[in-house]
mmCIF file of C-alpha atoms in Angstrom:
data_model
loop_
_atom_site.group_PDB
_atom_site.id
_atom_site.type_symbol
_atom_site.label_atom_id
_atom_site.label_comp_id
_atom_site.label_asym_id
_atom_site.label_seq_id
_atom_site.Cartn_x
_atom_site.Cartn_y
_atom_site.Cartn_z
ATOM 1 C CA UNK F 1 -100.272 -122.747 27.066
ATOM 2 C CA UNK F 2 -102.307 -120.750 29.926
ATOM 3 C CA UNK F 3 -101.882 -121.767 33.269
ATOM 4 C CA UNK F 4 -105.697 -123.432 34.823
ATOM 5 C CA UNK F 5 -106.841 -120.418 37.655
ATOM 6 C CA UNK F 6 -104.472 -118.310 36.423
ATOM 7 C CA UNK F 7 -106.476 -114.917 34.884
ATOM 8 C CA UNK F 8 -106.171 -114.864 31.797
ATOM 9 C CA UNK F 9 -106.868 -118.412 31.528
ATOM 10 C CA UNK F 10 -110.732 -117.440 33.246
ATOM 11 C CA UNK F 11 -110.771 -115.068 30.737
ATOM 12 C CA UNK F 12 -110.396 -116.332 27.874
ATOM 13 C CA UNK F 13 -112.502 -119.200 29.266
ATOM 14 C CA UNK F 14 -115.682 -116.883 30.406
ATOM 15 C CA UNK F 15 -115.376 -115.185 26.539
ATOM 16 C CA UNK F 16 -115.410 -118.865 25.232
ATOM 17 C CA UNK F 17 -118.796 -119.412 27.208
ATOM 18 C CA UNK F 18 -119.665 -116.000 25.692
ATOM 19 C CA UNK F 19 -119.295 -117.066 22.178
ATOM 20 C CA UNK F 20 -121.173 -120.403 22.561
ATOM 21 C CA UNK F 21 -124.138 -118.660 24.520
ATOM 22 C CA UNK F 22 -125.107 -116.244 22.014
ATOM 23 C CA UNK F 23 -123.398 -118.880 18.850
ATOM 24 C CA UNK F 24 -125.887 -122.291 19.908
ATOM 25 C CA UNK F 25 -128.853 -121.197 20.604
ATOM 26 C CA UNK F 26 -129.464 -119.406 17.143
ATOM 27 C CA UNK F 27 -130.346 -121.952 14.370
ATOM 28 C CA UNK F 28 -130.085 -120.301 10.706
ATOM 29 C CA UNK F 29 -126.983 -120.323 9.038
ATOM 30 C CA UNK F 30 -124.812 -118.309 6.861
ATOM 31 C CA UNK F 31 -126.033 -119.387 3.870
ATOM 32 C CA UNK F 32 -129.131 -117.550 5.479
ATOM 33 C CA UNK F 33 -126.945 -114.898 6.836
ATOM 34 C CA UNK F 34 -125.846 -114.207 3.518
ATOM 35 C CA UNK F 35 -128.863 -114.113 1.822
ATOM 36 C CA UNK F 36 -130.705 -111.738 3.873
ATOM 37 C CA UNK F 37 -127.533 -109.480 3.435
ATOM 38 C CA UNK F 38 -127.974 -109.890 -0.101
ATOM 39 C CA UNK F 39 -132.285 -109.350 -0.504
ATOM 40 C CA UNK F 40 -131.121 -106.294 1.730
ATOM 41 C CA UNK F 41 -128.391 -104.661 -0.195
ATOM 42 C CA UNK F 42 -131.411 -105.279 -3.629
ATOM 43 C CA UNK F 43 -134.187 -104.082 -2.227
ATOM 44 C CA UNK F 44 -132.078 -101.097 -0.337
ATOM 45 C CA UNK F 45 -131.093 -100.625 -4.719
ATOM 46 C CA UNK F 46 -134.684 -100.610 -5.446
ATOM 47 C CA UNK F 47 -135.928 -97.674 -2.592
ATOM 48 C CA UNK F 48 -133.328 -95.461 -3.897
ATOM 49 C CA UNK F 49 -133.115 -96.167 -7.484
ATOM 50 C CA UNK F 50 -136.630 -96.108 -8.192
ATOM 51 C CA UNK F 51 -139.056 -95.302 -5.459
ATOM 52 C CA UNK F 52 -136.584 -91.502 -4.832
ATOM 53 C CA UNK F 53 -137.338 -90.194 -8.656
ATOM 54 C CA UNK F 54 -140.598 -91.704 -8.311
ATOM 55 C CA UNK F 55 -142.039 -89.880 -5.017
ATOM 56 C CA UNK F 56 -139.696 -87.053 -6.563
ATOM 57 C CA UNK F 57 -142.482 -86.696 -10.177
ATOM 58 C CA UNK F 58 -145.063 -87.530 -7.443
ATOM 59 C CA UNK F 59 -144.270 -83.676 -5.557
ATOM 60 C CA UNK F 60 -142.930 -85.151 -2.434
ATOM 61 C CA UNK F 61 -140.445 -82.634 -0.565
ATOM 62 C CA UNK F 62 -136.039 -83.025 0.767
ATOM 63 C CA UNK F 63 -137.590 -83.319 4.370
ATOM 64 C CA UNK F 64 -140.028 -86.029 3.969
ATOM 65 C CA UNK F 65 -138.080 -88.150 1.795
ATOM 66 C CA UNK F 66 -135.398 -88.944 3.515
ATOM 67 C CA UNK F 67 -137.478 -89.727 6.248
ATOM 68 C CA UNK F 68 -139.820 -91.957 4.192
ATOM 69 C CA UNK F 69 -137.267 -93.920 2.573
ATOM 70 C CA UNK F 70 -135.671 -94.209 5.553
ATOM 71 C CA UNK F 71 -138.420 -95.731 7.249
ATOM 72 C CA UNK F 72 -138.839 -97.770 3.685
ATOM 73 C CA UNK F 73 -134.817 -99.235 4.762
ATOM 74 C CA UNK F 74 -135.123 -100.051 8.053
ATOM 75 C CA UNK F 75 -138.475 -102.097 6.976
ATOM 76 C CA UNK F 76 -135.808 -104.093 5.563
ATOM 77 C CA UNK F 77 -134.223 -104.677 7.861
ATOM 78 C CA UNK F 78 -136.816 -106.284 9.762
ATOM 79 C CA UNK F 79 -138.510 -107.967 7.271
ATOM 80 C CA UNK F 80 -135.081 -109.072 6.206
ATOM 81 C CA UNK F 81 -134.580 -111.193 10.207
ATOM 82 C CA UNK F 82 -138.730 -112.368 9.760
ATOM 83 C CA UNK F 83 -137.841 -114.287 6.707
ATOM 84 C CA UNK F 84 -134.779 -115.905 7.331
ATOM 85 C CA UNK F 85 -134.368 -116.115 10.674
ATOM 86 C CA UNK F 86 -135.722 -117.177 13.842
ATOM 87 C CA UNK F 87 -139.271 -117.700 12.992
ATOM 88 C CA UNK F 88 -137.396 -119.414 9.905
ATOM 89 C CA UNK F 89 -136.962 -122.380 12.666
ATOM 90 C CA UNK F 90 -139.867 -122.335 14.533
ATOM 91 C CA UNK F 91 -137.541 -120.112 17.534
ATOM 92 C CA UNK F 92 -139.339 -116.568 18.907
ATOM 93 C CA UNK F 93 -137.574 -113.120 18.658
ATOM 94 C CA UNK F 94 -135.848 -114.001 22.428
ATOM 95 C CA UNK F 95 -133.467 -116.175 19.905
ATOM 96 C CA UNK F 96 -131.974 -112.473 18.245
ATOM 97 C CA UNK F 97 -131.342 -112.019 22.629
ATOM 98 C CA UNK F 98 -135.091 -109.562 23.352
ATOM 99 C CA UNK F 99 -135.422 -111.567 26.367
ATOM 100 C CA UNK F 100 -138.008 -110.123 28.998
ATOM 101 C CA UNK F 101 -135.042 -110.221 31.706
ATOM 102 C CA UNK F 102 -133.281 -106.468 31.148
ATOM 103 C CA UNK F 103 -130.972 -106.740 34.175
ATOM 104 C CA UNK F 104 -127.835 -105.264 33.365
ATOM 105 C CA UNK F 105 -128.557 -104.045 30.424
ATOM 106 C CA UNK F 106 -129.492 -100.703 31.680
ATOM 107 C CA UNK F 107 -125.746 -100.271 32.893
ATOM 108 C CA UNK F 108 -124.041 -101.151 30.274
ATOM 109 C CA UNK F 109 -126.188 -99.809 27.752
ATOM 110 C CA UNK F 110 -125.191 -96.896 29.024
ATOM 111 C CA UNK F 111 -121.870 -97.709 28.896
ATOM 112 C CA UNK F 112 -121.733 -98.047 25.546
ATOM 113 C CA UNK F 113 -122.777 -94.712 25.237
ATOM 114 C CA UNK F 114 -120.461 -93.166 26.647
ATOM 115 C CA UNK F 115 -117.706 -94.502 24.981
ATOM 116 C CA UNK F 116 -119.520 -93.602 21.679
ATOM 117 C CA UNK F 117 -120.128 -90.818 22.531
ATOM 118 C CA UNK F 118 -116.409 -89.965 23.652
ATOM 119 C CA UNK F 119 -115.438 -91.821 20.216
ATOM 120 C CA UNK F 120 -117.519 -89.326 18.257
ATOM 121 C CA UNK F 121 -116.439 -86.314 20.016
ATOM 122 C CA UNK F 122 -112.779 -87.378 19.662
ATOM 123 C CA UNK F 123 -112.708 -88.147 15.850
ATOM 124 C CA UNK F 124 -114.896 -84.584 14.989
ATOM 125 C CA UNK F 125 -112.558 -82.937 16.801
ATOM 126 C CA UNK F 126 -109.297 -84.799 15.289
ATOM 127 C CA UNK F 127 -111.396 -84.289 11.139
ATOM 128 C CA UNK F 128 -112.088 -81.052 12.163
ATOM 129 C CA UNK F 129 -108.496 -79.772 12.811
ATOM 130 C CA UNK F 130 -106.541 -82.321 10.900
ATOM 131 C CA UNK F 131 -108.544 -83.457 7.719
ATOM 132 C CA UNK F 132 -110.833 -83.458 5.425
ATOM 133 C CA UNK F 133 -114.568 -81.704 5.493
ATOM 134 C CA UNK F 134 -114.924 -84.981 3.373
ATOM 135 C CA UNK F 135 -114.984 -86.581 6.276
ATOM 136 C CA UNK F 136 -116.624 -84.635 9.368
ATOM 137 C CA UNK F 137 -119.640 -87.021 10.102
ATOM 138 C CA UNK F 138 -122.668 -85.010 8.346
ATOM 139 C CA UNK F 139 -125.847 -83.384 10.310
ATOM 140 C CA UNK F 140 -129.006 -83.802 10.942
ATOM 141 C CA UNK F 141 -131.417 -81.998 8.411
ATOM 142 C CA UNK F 142 -132.149 -78.397 9.665
ATOM 143 C CA UNK F 143 -135.772 -78.987 9.014
ATOM 144 C CA UNK F 144 -136.459 -81.635 11.921
ATOM 145 C CA UNK F 145 -136.598 -78.944 14.101
ATOM 146 C CA UNK F 146 -139.436 -76.868 12.748
ATOM 147 C CA UNK F 147 -141.902 -78.594 15.128
ATOM 148 C CA UNK F 148 -145.339 -80.118 13.578
ATOM 149 C CA UNK F 149 -145.670 -83.516 11.895
ATOM 150 C CA UNK F 150 -141.909 -83.309 10.951
ATOM 151 C CA UNK F 151 -139.991 -82.614 13.845
ATOM 152 C CA UNK F 152 -142.384 -86.110 15.187
ATOM 153 C CA UNK F 153 -142.012 -88.167 12.542
ATOM 154 C CA UNK F 154 -138.321 -87.847 12.451
ATOM 155 C CA UNK F 155 -137.510 -88.572 16.604
ATOM 156 C CA UNK F 156 -139.481 -91.520 15.543
ATOM 157 C CA UNK F 157 -137.747 -92.366 12.059
ATOM 158 C CA UNK F 158 -134.260 -91.535 13.659
ATOM 159 C CA UNK F 159 -134.836 -92.055 17.901
ATOM 160 C CA UNK F 160 -137.005 -95.352 17.669
ATOM 161 C CA UNK F 161 -137.343 -97.422 14.459
ATOM 162 C CA UNK F 162 -133.565 -96.852 12.896
ATOM 163 C CA UNK F 163 -132.258 -98.386 16.648
ATOM 164 C CA UNK F 164 -134.270 -101.017 16.799
ATOM 165 C CA UNK F 165 -133.891 -102.830 13.430
ATOM 166 C CA UNK F 166 -130.374 -101.937 12.720
ATOM 167 C CA UNK F 167 -129.667 -103.549 16.445
ATOM 168 C CA UNK F 168 -132.023 -106.994 15.715
ATOM 169 C CA UNK F 169 -130.650 -107.365 11.510
ATOM 170 C CA UNK F 170 -126.782 -106.485 12.447
ATOM 171 C CA UNK F 171 -125.934 -107.425 16.814
ATOM 172 C CA UNK F 172 -129.800 -109.979 17.158
ATOM 173 C CA UNK F 173 -129.391 -111.674 13.262
ATOM 174 C CA UNK F 174 -125.743 -111.004 12.101
ATOM 175 C CA UNK F 175 -123.662 -111.531 14.463
ATOM 176 C CA UNK F 176 -124.494 -114.830 15.511
ATOM 177 C CA UNK F 177 -123.573 -115.729 12.219
ATOM 178 C CA UNK F 178 -120.211 -114.578 11.768
ATOM 179 C CA UNK F 179 -118.873 -114.913 15.295
ATOM 180 C CA UNK F 180 -119.523 -118.489 15.566
ATOM 181 C CA UNK F 181 -117.695 -118.592 12.007
ATOM 182 C CA UNK F 182 -115.186 -117.224 12.604
ATOM 183 C CA UNK F 183 -114.801 -115.120 16.500
ATOM 184 C CA UNK F 184 -115.741 -112.634 17.779
ATOM 185 C CA UNK F 185 -113.086 -110.125 16.774
ATOM 186 C CA UNK F 186 -112.788 -111.051 13.275
ATOM 187 C CA UNK F 187 -116.848 -111.146 13.476
ATOM 188 C CA UNK F 188 -117.388 -108.052 14.349
ATOM 189 C CA UNK F 189 -114.765 -106.404 12.659
ATOM 190 C CA UNK F 190 -116.820 -107.793 9.343
ATOM 191 C CA UNK F 191 -120.631 -107.080 10.539
ATOM 192 C CA UNK F 192 -118.986 -103.644 12.059
ATOM 193 C CA UNK F 193 -117.999 -102.816 9.049
ATOM 194 C CA UNK F 194 -121.398 -103.728 6.841
ATOM 195 C CA UNK F 195 -122.426 -101.391 9.711
ATOM 196 C CA UNK F 196 -120.630 -97.908 9.029
ATOM 197 C CA UNK F 197 -120.974 -99.459 5.212
ATOM 198 C CA UNK F 198 -125.132 -99.589 5.630
ATOM 199 C CA UNK F 199 -124.665 -95.239 6.481
ATOM 200 C CA UNK F 200 -123.398 -94.568 3.050
ATOM 201 C CA UNK F 201 -121.392 -90.877 3.893
ATOM 202 C CA UNK F 202 -117.996 -91.248 4.040
ATOM 203 C CA UNK F 203 -118.094 -88.720 6.955
ATOM 204 C CA UNK F 204 -119.592 -91.913 9.474
ATOM 205 C CA UNK F 205 -117.531 -94.455 7.940
ATOM 206 C CA UNK F 206 -114.680 -95.303 11.346
ATOM 207 C CA UNK F 207 -117.077 -93.390 13.605
ATOM 208 C CA UNK F 208 -119.869 -96.204 12.735
ATOM 209 C CA UNK F 209 -117.032 -98.688 12.481
ATOM 210 C CA UNK F 210 -115.654 -98.292 16.264
ATOM 211 C CA UNK F 211 -119.657 -97.829 16.750
ATOM 212 C CA UNK F 212 -120.131 -101.045 15.257
ATOM 213 C CA UNK F 213 -117.702 -102.616 17.141
ATOM 214 C CA UNK F 214 -118.353 -101.225 20.373
ATOM 215 C CA UNK F 215 -122.466 -102.389 20.389
ATOM 216 C CA UNK F 216 -121.113 -105.775 19.352
ATOM 217 C CA UNK F 217 -119.193 -106.062 22.199
ATOM 218 C CA UNK F 218 -121.978 -104.734 24.691
ATOM 219 C CA UNK F 219 -124.102 -107.027 22.758
ATOM 220 C CA UNK F 220 -121.533 -109.812 23.383
ATOM 221 C CA UNK F 221 -120.694 -109.299 26.752
ATOM 222 C CA UNK F 222 -125.122 -108.908 28.296
ATOM 223 C CA UNK F 223 -126.269 -111.890 25.503
ATOM 224 C CA UNK F 224 -129.115 -109.052 25.679
ATOM 225 C CA UNK F 225 -129.857 -107.420 22.731
ATOM 226 C CA UNK F 226 -132.041 -104.232 25.409
ATOM 227 C CA UNK F 227 -128.460 -103.063 26.176
ATOM 228 C CA UNK F 228 -126.850 -102.176 22.363
ATOM 229 C CA UNK F 229 -130.451 -101.032 21.384
ATOM 230 C CA UNK F 230 -129.836 -98.583 24.352
ATOM 231 C CA UNK F 231 -126.480 -98.035 23.486
ATOM 232 C CA UNK F 232 -127.361 -96.606 20.485
ATOM 233 C CA UNK F 233 -130.966 -94.851 20.472
ATOM 234 C CA UNK F 234 -129.642 -92.495 23.321
ATOM 235 C CA UNK F 235 -126.656 -92.007 20.536
ATOM 236 C CA UNK F 236 -129.062 -91.049 17.979
ATOM 237 C CA UNK F 237 -131.355 -88.872 20.916
ATOM 238 C CA UNK F 238 -128.355 -87.189 21.599
ATOM 239 C CA UNK F 239 -127.838 -85.495 18.030
ATOM 240 C CA UNK F 240 -131.347 -85.132 18.001
ATOM 241 C CA UNK F 241 -131.294 -83.088 20.520
ATOM 242 C CA UNK F 242 -128.390 -81.038 19.574
ATOM 243 C CA UNK F 243 -129.887 -80.378 16.292
ATOM 244 C CA UNK F 244 -132.822 -79.110 17.350
ATOM 245 C CA UNK F 245 -132.126 -77.308 20.161
ATOM 246 C CA UNK F 246 -129.147 -75.323 18.314
ATOM 247 C CA UNK F 247 -132.029 -74.061 15.512
#
């Protein structure tokens, strides 16, 4: 047992209090989280397996189709939160960590972004040097850098919509439930695995998992969804700018 007043004791107490702050403010249950995950899986599979081929038959091209499907999938995340999350129990979106107070969110969000950037660089360098090409993160479509409507739409989806929807679903909605049931480390691992699997790319599995852990930690640290959203948005913005500027 740790002695009262020791640094390790105080640290553990602070971590425990953070867990209580995150988990006790929610009213949705593990069953709600399970229903939301199932809903996203079913709708996502339907969109990919049914809507995709229909849009191709109707004349969609290889650039607009992924963007349209992305918008619908990200919308599915938000709709699942609306169906099974705070509104169901008379709470506001503030229960997800969307408070108007943003003190510290920019600072911690920037630190989380830098950590994610370092992880991405190290992972890509290691795989490029020693691993198979199948483990390399996929590049964004070069069509996104052609300017005009497609580039604007791609920016909106990749940089604005995706981070907001994914942070709302994975960190704001799922993480408190998993942390409350399993503790922070196991709960964050479970949510990060779901987050990584949701990218549907072997090359993104490992870096997305580590990024998910960092985003979970910064949400846990601040209790604010804006901190993880800032980090996620900055990460996607960097990748988008790199793609556009390289063509």
